[in-house]
mmCIF file of C-alpha atoms in Angstrom:
data_model
loop_
_atom_site.group_PDB
_atom_site.id
_atom_site.type_symbol
_atom_site.label_atom_id
_atom_site.label_comp_id
_atom_site.label_asym_id
_atom_site.label_seq_id
_atom_site.Cartn_x
_atom_site.Cartn_y
_atom_site.Cartn_z
ATOM 1 C CA MET A 1 -28.359 17.523 10.292
ATOM 2 C CA LYS A 2 -25.361 16.590 8.085
ATOM 3 C CA LYS A 3 -23.011 18.570 10.374
ATOM 4 C CA ILE A 4 -24.427 16.746 13.417
ATOM 5 C CA ILE A 5 -23.825 13.346 11.791
ATOM 6 C CA ILE A 6 -20.233 14.256 10.886
ATOM 7 C CA SER A 7 -19.578 15.523 14.402
ATOM 8 C CA CYS A 8 -20.924 12.265 15.866
ATOM 9 C CA LEU A 9 -18.660 10.240 13.564
ATOM 10 C CA LEU A 10 -15.590 12.226 14.621
ATOM 11 C CA VAL A 11 -16.428 11.855 18.340
ATOM 12 C CA THR A 12 -16.893 8.085 17.861
ATOM 13 C CA ALA A 13 -13.580 7.876 15.941
ATOM 14 C CA PHE A 14 -11.755 9.733 18.738
ATOM 15 C CA CYS A 15 -13.174 7.337 21.345
ATOM 16 C CA ASN A 16 -12.152 4.354 19.248
ATOM 17 C CA ALA A 17 -8.605 5.671 18.934
ATOM 18 C CA GLN A 18 -8.288 5.834 22.709
ATOM 19 C CA ASN A 19 -9.034 2.090 22.905
ATOM 20 C CA ILE A 20 -6.433 0.939 20.333
ATOM 21 C CA SER A 21 -2.853 0.393 21.506
ATOM 22 C CA ASN A 22 -1.595 -1.694 18.576
ATOM 23 C CA GLY A 23 -2.676 -3.733 15.626
ATOM 24 C CA THR A 24 -1.618 -6.086 12.858
ATOM 25 C CA ILE A 25 -3.311 -6.306 9.475
ATOM 26 C CA THR A 26 -2.747 -9.010 6.911
ATOM 27 C CA TYR A 27 -3.338 -7.941 3.282
ATOM 28 C CA ILE A 28 -3.569 -10.103 0.185
ATOM 29 C CA VAL A 29 -2.216 -8.378 -2.909
ATOM 30 C CA SER A 30 -3.615 -9.653 -6.207
ATOM 31 C CA GLN A 31 -3.970 -8.672 -9.821
ATOM 32 C CA LYS A 32 -7.182 -7.193 -11.112
ATOM 33 C CA LYS A 33 -8.995 -9.753 -13.264
ATOM 34 C CA ASP A 34 -9.995 -7.156 -15.856
ATOM 35 C CA HIS A 35 -6.313 -6.300 -16.457
ATOM 36 C CA VAL A 36 -5.506 -9.932 -17.308
ATOM 37 C CA GLU A 37 -8.551 -10.072 -19.600
ATOM 38 C CA GLN A 38 -7.350 -6.961 -21.418
ATOM 39 C CA LEU A 39 -3.930 -8.557 -21.923
ATOM 40 C CA LYS A 40 -5.584 -11.694 -23.298
ATOM 41 C CA GLU A 41 -7.299 -9.598 -25.941
ATOM 42 C CA LYS A 42 -4.041 -7.877 -26.912
ATOM 43 C CA ALA A 43 -2.181 -11.198 -26.970
ATOM 44 C CA LYS A 44 -4.414 -12.412 -29.790
ATOM 45 C CA THR A 45 -2.657 -10.049 -32.172
ATOM 46 C CA SER A 46 0.649 -9.228 -30.416
ATOM 47 C CA GLU A 47 3.524 -11.552 -29.547
ATOM 48 C CA SER A 48 4.971 -9.055 -27.054
ATOM 49 C CA ALA A 49 1.596 -8.849 -25.297
ATOM 50 C CA GLN A 50 1.529 -12.655 -25.151
ATOM 51 C CA ARG A 51 4.949 -12.704 -23.438
ATOM 52 C CA VAL A 52 3.721 -10.193 -20.868
ATOM 53 C CA LEU A 53 0.524 -12.181 -20.400
ATOM 54 C CA ASP A 54 2.523 -15.332 -19.716
ATOM 55 C CA LEU A 55 4.398 -13.544 -16.892
ATOM 56 C CA TYR A 56 1.209 -12.209 -15.366
ATOM 57 C CA GLU A 57 -0.496 -15.619 -15.546
ATOM 58 C CA MET A 58 2.435 -17.179 -13.681
ATOM 59 C CA ALA A 59 2.213 -14.550 -10.943
ATOM 60 C CA GLU A 60 0.697 -15.424 -7.586
ATOM 61 C CA ASP A 61 -1.027 -13.457 -4.881
ATOM 62 C CA VAL A 62 1.277 -12.019 -2.187
ATOM 63 C CA THR A 63 0.701 -11.675 1.535
ATOM 64 C CA ALA A 64 1.790 -8.430 3.189
ATOM 65 C CA ILE A 65 1.744 -7.309 6.826
ATOM 66 C CA LEU A 66 1.113 -3.927 8.457
ATOM 67 C CA HIS A 67 2.024 -3.490 12.133
ATOM 68 C CA PHE A 68 0.899 -0.253 13.790
ATOM 69 C CA THR A 69 0.463 1.655 17.018
ATOM 70 C CA ALA A 70 -1.181 5.025 17.531
ATOM 71 C CA GLN A 71 2.112 6.753 16.648
ATOM 72 C CA GLU A 72 3.752 4.656 13.908
ATOM 73 C CA ALA A 73 3.364 1.832 11.398
ATOM 74 C CA ILE A 74 5.559 -0.483 9.328
ATOM 75 C CA TYR A 75 4.619 -2.523 6.240
ATOM 76 C CA LYS A 76 6.430 -5.326 4.416
ATOM 77 C CA ALA A 77 5.484 -7.798 1.664
ATOM 78 C CA GLN A 78 6.152 -11.452 2.428
ATOM 79 C CA GLU A 79 8.269 -13.456 -0.040
ATOM 80 C CA SER A 80 6.618 -16.686 -1.153
ATOM 81 C CA LEU A 81 8.240 -20.018 -0.390
ATOM 82 C CA LYS A 82 7.889 -21.019 -4.025
ATOM 83 C CA ASN A 83 9.996 -18.114 -5.208
ATOM 84 C CA GLU A 84 12.585 -18.750 -2.495
ATOM 85 C CA ALA A 85 12.935 -22.325 -3.696
ATOM 86 C CA ASP A 86 13.198 -21.464 -7.396
ATOM 87 C CA LYS A 87 14.900 -18.106 -8.118
ATOM 88 C CA THR A 88 14.089 -18.465 -11.851
ATOM 89 C CA ILE A 89 10.383 -17.839 -11.207
ATOM 90 C CA VAL A 90 9.437 -14.184 -11.436
ATOM 91 C CA ASN A 91 6.358 -13.295 -9.463
ATOM 92 C CA PHE A 92 5.187 -9.997 -10.924
ATOM 93 C CA THR A 93 2.950 -9.390 -7.938
ATOM 94 C CA TYR A 94 5.749 -9.351 -5.347
ATOM 95 C CA PRO A 95 7.550 -6.136 -6.402
ATOM 96 C CA MET A 96 4.218 -4.354 -6.878
ATOM 97 C CA ALA A 97 3.179 -5.443 -3.388
ATOM 98 C CA GLY A 98 6.301 -3.664 -2.084
ATOM 99 C CA GLY A 99 9.026 -6.191 -2.736
ATOM 100 C CA ARG A 100 11.881 -5.926 -0.258
ATOM 101 C CA THR A 101 11.170 -2.267 0.512
ATOM 102 C CA ILE A 102 10.238 -1.433 4.100
ATOM 103 C CA TYR A 103 7.500 1.179 4.367
ATOM 104 C CA TYR A 104 7.586 3.125 7.636
ATOM 105 C CA ASN A 105 5.268 5.901 8.844
ATOM 106 C CA ASN A 106 5.088 8.015 11.915
ATOM 107 C CA THR A 107 3.434 11.308 12.752
ATOM 108 C CA ILE A 108 6.247 13.241 11.096
ATOM 109 C CA GLU A 109 7.667 11.207 8.202
ATOM 110 C CA ASN A 110 6.720 8.637 5.578
ATOM 111 C CA ILE A 111 9.856 6.657 4.663
ATOM 112 C CA ASN A 112 10.589 3.941 2.089
ATOM 113 C CA ALA A 113 13.787 2.022 2.963
ATOM 114 C CA SER A 114 15.346 -0.224 0.337
ATOM 115 C CA ASP A 115 18.489 -1.317 -1.524
ATOM 116 C CA VAL A 116 18.856 0.723 -4.705
ATOM 117 C CA SER A 117 21.602 -0.489 -7.050
ATOM 118 C CA GLY A 118 23.668 -1.832 -4.165
ATOM 119 C CA GLU A 119 23.172 1.181 -1.906
ATOM 120 C CA TYR A 120 20.702 1.073 0.978
ATOM 121 C CA ILE A 121 18.777 4.367 1.264
ATOM 122 C CA ARG A 122 15.776 5.798 3.063
ATOM 123 C CA VAL A 123 13.530 7.991 0.938
ATOM 124 C CA ILE A 124 11.309 10.581 2.620
ATOM 125 C CA GLN A 125 8.048 10.477 0.649
ATOM 126 C CA GLU A 126 5.975 13.523 -0.219
ATOM 127 C CA LYS A 127 2.695 14.095 1.584
ATOM 128 C CA GLN A 128 -0.232 12.299 -0.035
ATOM 129 C CA GLU A 129 -3.282 14.340 -0.935
ATOM 130 C CA TRP A 130 -6.756 12.795 -0.952
ATOM 131 C CA GLN A 131 -10.187 13.590 -2.266
ATOM 132 C CA LEU A 132 -12.792 12.234 0.137
ATOM 133 C CA VAL A 133 -15.762 10.707 -1.647
ATOM 134 C CA ASN A 134 -19.277 10.293 -0.289
ATOM 135 C CA GLU A 135 -19.363 6.554 -0.907
ATOM 136 C CA THR A 136 -19.114 3.587 1.468
ATOM 137 C CA LYS A 137 -18.838 -0.167 1.400
ATOM 138 C CA GLN A 138 -18.523 -2.931 3.959
ATOM 139 C CA ILE A 139 -15.222 -4.763 4.432
ATOM 140 C CA GLY A 140 -15.753 -7.491 6.980
ATOM 141 C CA LYS A 141 -17.431 -5.860 9.982
ATOM 142 C CA TYR A 142 -16.060 -2.403 9.122
ATOM 143 C CA THR A 143 -17.842 0.375 7.264
ATOM 144 C CA CYS A 144 -15.302 1.918 4.909
ATOM 145 C CA PHE A 145 -15.244 5.273 3.159
ATOM 146 C CA LYS A 146 -13.793 5.988 -0.272
ATOM 147 C CA ALA A 147 -10.909 8.355 -1.042
ATOM 148 C CA ILE A 148 -8.915 9.046 -4.203
ATOM 149 C CA GLN A 149 -5.268 10.052 -4.100
ATOM 150 C CA THR A 150 -5.037 13.184 -6.242
ATOM 151 C CA ASN A 151 -1.274 13.755 -6.355
ATOM 152 C CA SER A 152 -0.131 10.226 -7.336
ATOM 153 C CA ASN A 153 2.357 10.140 -10.254
ATOM 154 C CA ARG A 154 2.378 6.348 -10.616
ATOM 155 C CA SER A 155 -0.095 6.280 -13.482
ATOM 156 C CA LYS A 156 -3.088 8.101 -14.977
ATOM 157 C CA VAL A 157 -5.297 5.836 -12.906
ATOM 158 C CA LYS A 158 -5.296 7.295 -9.400
ATOM 159 C CA PRO A 159 -5.175 4.939 -6.385
ATOM 160 C CA ILE A 160 -8.467 4.464 -4.571
ATOM 161 C CA ALA A 161 -8.476 3.835 -0.803
ATOM 162 C CA TRP A 162 -11.168 2.422 1.432
ATOM 163 C CA TYR A 163 -10.641 3.468 5.053
ATOM 164 C CA THR A 164 -12.535 2.935 8.273
ATOM 165 C CA LEU A 165 -13.218 5.395 11.076
ATOM 166 C CA ASP A 166 -13.599 2.444 13.398
ATOM 167 C CA ILE A 167 -9.795 2.379 13.477
ATOM 168 C CA PRO A 168 -9.060 6.113 13.275
ATOM 169 C CA LEU A 169 -5.351 5.926 12.579
ATOM 170 C CA PRO A 170 -3.748 7.386 9.419
ATOM 171 C CA PHE A 171 -1.930 4.253 8.128
ATOM 172 C CA GLY A 172 -2.287 1.761 5.343
ATOM 173 C CA PRO A 173 -0.484 -0.731 3.081
ATOM 174 C CA LYS A 174 2.621 0.105 1.018
ATOM 175 C CA GLY A 175 3.067 3.508 2.619
ATOM 176 C CA PHE A 176 -0.418 4.794 1.814
ATOM 177 C CA ASN A 177 -1.379 7.135 4.643
ATOM 178 C CA GLY A 178 -2.895 10.424 5.717
ATOM 179 C CA LEU A 179 -6.593 9.566 5.863
ATOM 180 C CA PRO A 180 -8.800 9.880 8.962
ATOM 181 C CA GLY A 181 -8.960 6.104 9.341
ATOM 182 C CA LEU A 182 -6.963 2.953 8.699
ATOM 183 C CA ILE A 183 -6.921 1.857 5.044
ATOM 184 C CA LEU A 184 -8.348 -1.641 4.603
ATOM 185 C CA GLU A 185 -8.219 -1.722 0.806
ATOM 186 C CA ILE A 186 -6.246 -0.025 -1.949
ATOM 187 C CA GLU A 187 -7.137 -0.238 -5.644
ATOM 188 C CA GLU A 188 -4.259 0.599 -7.985
ATOM 189 C CA LYS A 189 -4.208 0.402 -11.789
ATOM 190 C CA VAL A 190 -3.351 -3.324 -11.900
ATOM 191 C CA TYR A 191 -3.293 -4.517 -8.276
ATOM 192 C CA VAL A 192 -5.607 -4.595 -5.265
ATOM 193 C CA PHE A 193 -4.576 -4.723 -1.612
ATOM 194 C CA LYS A 194 -7.283 -6.277 0.554
ATOM 195 C CA ALA A 195 -7.245 -6.660 4.330
ATOM 196 C CA THR A 196 -8.087 -10.276 5.182
ATOM 197 C CA LYS A 197 -7.205 -10.407 8.895
ATOM 198 C CA ILE A 198 -7.232 -7.688 11.546
ATOM 199 C CA GLU A 199 -5.803 -8.124 15.052
ATOM 200 C CA LEU A 200 -6.062 -5.351 17.613
ATOM 201 C CA ASN A 201 -4.513 -4.860 21.074
ATOM 202 C CA SER A 202 -2.319 -7.934 21.071
ATOM 203 C CA THR A 203 -0.574 -8.675 24.354
ATOM 204 C CA ASP A 204 2.542 -9.988 22.591
ATOM 205 C CA PHE A 205 2.892 -7.135 20.084
ATOM 206 C CA GLU A 206 6.571 -6.510 19.369
ATOM 207 C CA PRO A 207 7.815 -2.880 19.299
ATOM 208 C CA ILE A 208 8.131 -1.361 15.820
ATOM 209 C CA GLU A 209 11.687 -0.691 14.760
ATOM 210 C CA GLN A 210 12.168 2.397 12.598
ATOM 211 C CA PRO A 211 14.606 1.776 9.707
ATOM 212 C CA THR A 212 17.928 3.485 10.434
ATOM 213 C CA LYS A 213 20.223 1.833 7.909
ATOM 214 C CA GLY A 214 21.503 3.872 4.970
ATOM 215 C CA LYS A 215 21.448 7.491 3.911
ATOM 216 C CA LYS A 216 18.218 9.460 4.209
ATOM 217 C CA ILE A 217 17.280 11.489 1.113
ATOM 218 C CA THR A 218 14.289 13.483 -0.062
ATOM 219 C CA TYR A 219 11.820 12.269 -2.674
ATOM 220 C CA ALA A 220 13.123 14.873 -5.130
ATOM 221 C CA GLU A 221 16.678 13.574 -4.697
ATOM 222 C CA TRP A 222 15.470 10.019 -5.300
ATOM 223 C CA ARG A 223 13.643 11.085 -8.466
ATOM 224 C CA GLU A 224 16.844 12.685 -9.730
ATOM 225 C CA ARG A 225 18.830 9.521 -9.050
ATOM 226 C CA THR A 226 16.336 7.271 -10.818
ATOM 227 C CA LYS A 227 15.167 9.560 -13.621
ATOM 228 C CA ASN A 228 16.640 7.261 -16.262
ATOM 229 C CA PHE A 229 14.646 4.284 -15.007
ATOM 230 C CA PHE A 230 11.124 5.627 -15.318
ATOM 231 C CA THR A 231 9.126 8.468 -16.774
ATOM 232 C CA LYS A 232 6.606 10.702 -15.157
#
């Protein structure tokens, strides 16, 4: 019976894919409330923790956009008007939402394009590996399934994705990809990406432009270049 149910889901997903020509998803990127609460506890006895807390409390939610077709997708965080008007304000959420990096995916490559120390480069990301979990939740009208990224090196807390087979395309926010359905929510250690608006099959959808500016390098080459800026 379980095999029959899975087969039915896959057939339904395939049929759904045939009916989707393009889409745009708006995500809201925000801090986890429990992270701020933990900082508040540390700040009671630590001045450095209080300074970090002050920065997090000044941070604001960030809007980010994912445009996709059946073959490719592109994601970019939107800069807030407040930060554009006052460059002295540091919004901690913005760089974690993706900052000025352009995240591009197609059926062959997953590329992050950005300015690194004055040089614009395109980094080919490594393939993401996922553990599919038998757990679901509802996001809007979509039933979503849980997956955990097992090869993430960002932190000890592995990213959790919630994807839907109703839109069976392997894309998501901030370059997350490779699942059997579109990712509507990502939970990282400190931040959450939540889809708040989904538009499908728009008649005025503009073609996606793949980033071509700058040198293309592998993820290993990028790690070597930036090894003095972070630790594994």
